[in-house]
Amino acid sequence: MNMIEFKNVSKVYEDETVALKNINLSIKKGEFLFLVGPSGSGKSTFIKLVIKEIRESSGSIYIAGRNICNLKANRIPQLRRNVGCVFQDFKLLPNKTVFENVAFTLEVIGKPSYEIKVQVPQVLKLVGLYNKLNSYPHQLSGGEQQRVSIARAFVNRPPILLADEPTGNIDPQTSEGIMKILSRINLIGATVLMATHDRNIVNSMRRRVVELEEGEIIRDQKRGVYGD
Amino acid sequence: MVRTRYFFSETFTSFKRNFIMGFTAITTVAITLFMVGFFAVIVYDIQGIIRSIKSQVEIAVYLEDNISVDLKDYIEQEVLSWSETEKATYISKEQALERFKEENEGSDILKEIQGNPLPASFEITLNNPERIDQVALRFYDKDGNYIPGVNDVIYGREYVSTLFSITAVIGSIAFLIIIVLLLATVVLIFNTIRISIYARRKEIEVMKLVGATNWFVRIPFLFEGFFEGFIGSIISVILLYFMGNFLLIRGERVIADTMRIKELAIVGSSNVELYVYIGVVVLGGLIGIISSGVALRRYVKV
């Protein structure tokens, strides 16, 4: 079963820059995929299309077999609850503790507090931050902050996890830890799509690699490397 | 239940964290609504003063001493038949003297009065005091002389008409000021909520990212707007209460004394303030919700 499927998808922005050209791509359930390519090659546009932050110019996008192109505005929240997102700049709320930041996802979708009290510590154990429940983001290192943001994206157990340059602001050793967590999440069953231009990480993981250049797919390799 | 608690706690944590902003909003609402309420009470008060004065506007028609009973009865019938006449009281010479003695009791002037120099009169109260000129004119013939039997006609002509025009002007100015202040309040709360939305834009971004519905994002801001409007209006009601009791009542007494009107007693005796208080609170809450609603529509595209 395809978790994410792009059929002839193009995206042209209002200022007429072409971000994606006629993209065809299927990502199976449980896959771990690297989306690589230089800045401006269309990686972020791809991710924004999946969570419907922007609209495609043409073509169709299917998530878990469902065409999301004509999704009504009031159904978009439902889509986003099934797609966790991790960003380069973490997007943590500075005035909330680690626990509150992660609990936020569940509060927003209306989970009762007794469930929140069980699920949040669980996912924080998964990312190895159980001992930092009551810290504020500014008291954490960059790697720790990114792990909180992963916990927040995954606490609701979405079937899809998107990561846009999650190691972009983090040193190599710490990045390794982040990758271990993402692999673990993938092993539990989530489909993971990670946009990156971190050569070492891609080469060490040996997963499927899709390379974008100027909005087009120029390579799609199983167990691939970053390339030249 | 869970959600209600979430919204409340969100509203109050947000208020605590953006304390300066919320404080500014509340102060703004309190001050502007206080002024709105203050002017509203003044407008009511002025209308009350006008009413009070109107009801006490009289025309005194002094009769000649040798008037025949028939002529006196004729004038009385005539006056009573006019639609403007609210009441016409006949004061005989004896009653006039009696009254004069009462008013000047203990004064030397009484000793100097020989016999009864005071004329009999009709005291006419009008139901429509603006027509006082037209009514008074009926006691003159076309040459400008008094009609037979009438010796003098007295009414506070200039005094009354100036008073009417002044109060009308004050009333409309106050009304205009209220409108302007209301608009200012709306704009100020709108801006405060907008700033509050701006301050929390990261939070809103994350909310949308993790799948919050539009209403879920909006409701805490609506609560915040309502809360600020409501608390602000409560403060302004407290201010109005003290202001009304200590300033307006005294002011009324001064007005009543200078105008020789027995009582105005608009403030503190009628339901006017209660209506104004309720109006101010309802207005505060509504302004809070509406302004934040408009700000949300413009600045939170979900």
Short mmCIF file of C-alpha atoms in Angstrom, two decimals, chain B residues 70-256:
data_model
loop_
_atom_site.label_atom_id
_atom_site.label_comp_id
_atom_site.label_asym_id
_atom_site.label_seq_id
_atom_site.Cartn_x
_atom_site.Cartn_y
_atom_site.Cartn_z
CA ASP B 70 -67.88 87.19 32.82
CA LEU B 71 -64.66 88.34 31.18
CA LYS B 72 -62.57 86.41 33.70
CA ASP B 73 -64.65 83.26 33.04
CA TYR B 74 -64.39 83.84 29.32
CA ILE B 75 -60.56 84.05 29.44
CA GLU B 76 -60.45 80.95 31.62
CA GLN B 77 -62.64 78.95 29.18
CA GLU B 78 -60.54 80.19 26.31
CA VAL B 79 -57.23 79.18 27.97
CA LEU B 80 -58.55 75.74 28.93
CA SER B 81 -59.69 75.07 25.37
CA TRP B 82 -56.15 75.39 23.96
CA SER B 83 -54.43 72.12 23.21
CA GLU B 84 -51.13 73.39 24.69
CA THR B 85 -52.65 74.00 28.11
CA GLU B 86 -51.68 71.43 30.67
CA LYS B 87 -53.15 73.25 33.63
CA ALA B 88 -54.52 76.71 34.30
CA THR B 89 -54.82 77.89 37.90
CA TYR B 90 -56.72 81.01 38.89
CA ILE B 91 -55.04 83.00 41.68
CA SER B 92 -57.36 85.59 43.14
CA LYS B 93 -56.12 88.87 44.60
CA GLU B 94 -56.57 87.46 48.12
CA GLN B 95 -54.63 84.28 47.32
CA ALA B 96 -51.88 86.36 45.73
CA LEU B 97 -51.57 88.48 48.88
CA GLU B 98 -51.60 85.38 51.04
CA ARG B 99 -48.80 83.87 49.03
CA PHE B 100 -46.81 87.09 49.07
CA LYS B 101 -47.07 87.24 52.84
CA GLU B 102 -45.88 83.67 53.16
CA GLU B 103 -42.91 84.24 50.91
CA ASN B 104 -41.85 87.43 52.67
CA GLU B 105 -42.64 86.50 56.24
CA GLY B 106 -40.83 88.66 58.79
CA SER B 107 -39.74 91.16 56.18
CA ASP B 108 -40.19 94.90 56.57
CA ILE B 109 -41.88 95.09 53.22
CA LEU B 110 -45.10 93.66 54.68
CA LYS B 111 -45.53 96.66 56.95
CA GLU B 112 -45.52 99.01 54.02
CA ILE B 113 -48.29 97.27 52.12
CA GLN B 114 -51.55 99.15 52.22
CA GLY B 115 -54.67 97.19 51.25
CA ASN B 116 -54.06 94.69 48.41
CA PRO B 117 -51.90 95.99 45.51
CA LEU B 118 -51.51 92.55 43.99
CA PRO B 119 -53.41 91.58 40.84
CA ALA B 120 -55.35 88.37 40.27
CA SER B 121 -53.77 86.03 37.70
CA PHE B 122 -53.90 82.85 35.73
CA GLU B 123 -50.88 80.55 35.99
CA ILE B 124 -50.76 78.44 32.88
CA THR B 125 -48.59 75.33 32.62
CA LEU B 126 -47.96 74.05 29.11
CA ASN B 127 -47.66 70.47 27.95
CA ASN B 128 -45.53 71.65 25.07
CA PRO B 129 -43.22 74.38 26.38
CA GLU B 130 -41.57 74.98 22.97
CA ARG B 131 -44.82 76.71 21.95
CA ILE B 132 -44.63 79.17 24.83
CA ASP B 133 -44.13 82.13 22.45
CA GLN B 134 -47.19 81.34 20.37
CA VAL B 135 -49.35 80.83 23.44
CA ALA B 136 -48.21 84.07 25.05
CA LEU B 137 -48.96 85.97 21.83
CA ARG B 138 -52.64 85.11 22.13
CA PHE B 139 -52.93 87.62 24.99
CA TYR B 140 -52.06 90.42 22.59
CA ASP B 141 -54.26 91.91 19.88
CA LYS B 142 -52.92 92.60 16.42
CA ASP B 143 -51.65 96.06 17.42
CA GLY B 144 -49.49 94.58 20.15
CA ASN B 145 -51.71 95.66 23.03
CA TYR B 146 -53.07 93.32 25.68
CA ILE B 147 -56.50 91.92 25.06
CA PRO B 148 -59.26 93.32 27.29
CA GLY B 149 -59.07 92.31 30.95
CA VAL B 150 -55.35 91.49 30.80
CA ASN B 151 -52.85 93.80 32.44
CA ASP B 152 -49.56 91.95 31.98
CA VAL B 153 -48.17 88.68 30.64
CA ILE B 154 -44.93 87.32 32.10
CA TYR B 155 -42.95 84.34 31.05
CA GLY B 156 -39.23 83.66 30.96
CA ARG B 157 -39.04 83.99 27.23
CA GLU B 158 -35.33 84.47 26.49
CA TYR B 159 -34.33 82.37 29.43
CA VAL B 160 -36.40 79.40 28.29
CA SER B 161 -35.51 79.41 24.62
CA THR B 162 -31.77 79.88 25.27
CA LEU B 163 -31.86 77.07 27.76
CA PHE B 164 -33.51 74.79 25.22
CA SER B 165 -30.96 75.51 22.52
CA ILE B 166 -27.99 75.16 24.90
CA THR B 167 -29.16 71.83 26.25
CA ALA B 168 -29.84 70.58 22.74
CA VAL B 169 -26.29 71.47 21.68
CA ILE B 170 -24.73 69.89 24.77
CA GLY B 171 -26.80 66.76 24.18
CA SER B 172 -25.66 66.34 20.59
CA ILE B 173 -22.01 67.06 21.42
CA ALA B 174 -22.04 64.44 24.17
CA PHE B 175 -23.69 61.97 21.80
CA LEU B 176 -21.00 62.61 19.20
CA ILE B 177 -18.26 62.14 21.78
CA ILE B 178 -19.81 58.80 22.79
CA ILE B 179 -19.78 57.58 19.21
CA VAL B 180 -16.15 58.63 18.72
CA LEU B 181 -15.09 57.01 21.98
CA LEU B 182 -16.87 53.77 21.09
CA LEU B 183 -15.04 53.64 17.79
CA ALA B 184 -11.76 54.33 19.58
CA THR B 185 -12.48 51.46 21.99
CA VAL B 186 -13.16 49.05 19.15
CA VAL B 187 -9.96 50.04 17.37
CA LEU B 188 -7.89 49.78 20.56
CA ILE B 189 -9.14 46.30 21.51
CA PHE B 190 -8.79 45.20 17.91
CA ASN B 191 -5.16 46.30 18.00
CA THR B 192 -4.47 44.67 21.35
CA ILE B 193 -5.83 41.34 20.16
CA ARG B 194 -3.90 41.72 16.93
CA ILE B 195 -0.69 42.27 18.89
CA SER B 196 -1.59 39.33 21.09
CA ILE B 197 -2.09 37.17 18.00
CA TYR B 198 1.20 38.42 16.64
CA ALA B 199 2.96 37.64 19.93
CA ARG B 200 1.57 34.11 19.78
CA ARG B 201 2.04 33.48 16.07
CA LYS B 202 4.55 30.68 16.76
CA GLU B 203 2.03 28.96 18.97
CA ILE B 204 -0.65 29.34 16.30
CA GLU B 205 1.73 27.96 13.69
CA VAL B 206 2.43 24.90 15.85
CA MET B 207 -1.27 24.46 16.60
CA LYS B 208 -2.09 24.34 12.91
CA LEU B 209 0.84 22.04 12.29
CA VAL B 210 -0.34 19.42 14.75
CA GLY B 211 -3.90 19.53 13.43
CA ALA B 212 -5.84 22.01 15.54
CA THR B 213 -9.22 22.97 14.10
CA ASN B 214 -9.93 26.60 13.30
CA TRP B 215 -12.19 27.06 16.29
CA PHE B 216 -9.66 25.50 18.58
CA VAL B 217 -7.15 28.15 17.53
CA ARG B 218 -9.67 30.97 17.73
CA ILE B 219 -11.51 30.31 20.97
CA PRO B 220 -8.70 31.24 23.40
CA PHE B 221 -8.33 34.60 21.63
CA LEU B 222 -12.07 35.20 21.73
CA PHE B 223 -12.00 34.35 25.44
CA GLU B 224 -9.12 36.74 25.89
CA GLY B 225 -10.93 39.54 24.08
CA PHE B 226 -14.10 38.92 26.06
CA PHE B 227 -12.20 38.71 29.33
CA GLU B 228 -10.40 42.01 28.67
CA GLY B 229 -13.58 43.77 27.59
CA PHE B 230 -15.53 42.38 30.53
CA ILE B 231 -12.99 43.18 33.26
CA GLY B 232 -12.41 46.63 31.75
CA SER B 233 -16.13 47.36 31.78
CA ILE B 234 -16.48 46.19 35.40
CA ILE B 235 -13.74 48.62 36.40
CA SER B 236 -15.43 51.42 34.51
CA VAL B 237 -18.75 50.63 36.24
CA ILE B 238 -17.03 50.94 39.62
CA LEU B 239 -15.54 54.29 38.55
CA LEU B 240 -18.92 55.43 37.25
CA TYR B 241 -20.60 54.49 40.50
CA PHE B 242 -18.28 56.66 42.56
CA MET B 243 -18.27 59.42 40.00
CA GLY B 244 -22.05 59.45 39.90
CA ASN B 245 -22.38 59.55 43.64
CA PHE B 246 -19.78 62.16 44.39
CA LEU B 247 -19.80 64.40 41.36
CA LEU B 248 -23.03 64.30 39.46
CA ILE B 249 -25.37 64.49 42.40
CA ARG B 250 -23.53 67.58 43.64
CA GLY B 251 -23.55 69.05 40.16
CA GLU B 252 -27.27 68.53 39.97
CA ARG B 253 -27.79 70.30 43.23
CA VAL B 254 -25.88 73.31 41.92
CA ILE B 255 -27.93 73.34 38.72
CA ALA B 256 -31.17 72.92 40.61
#
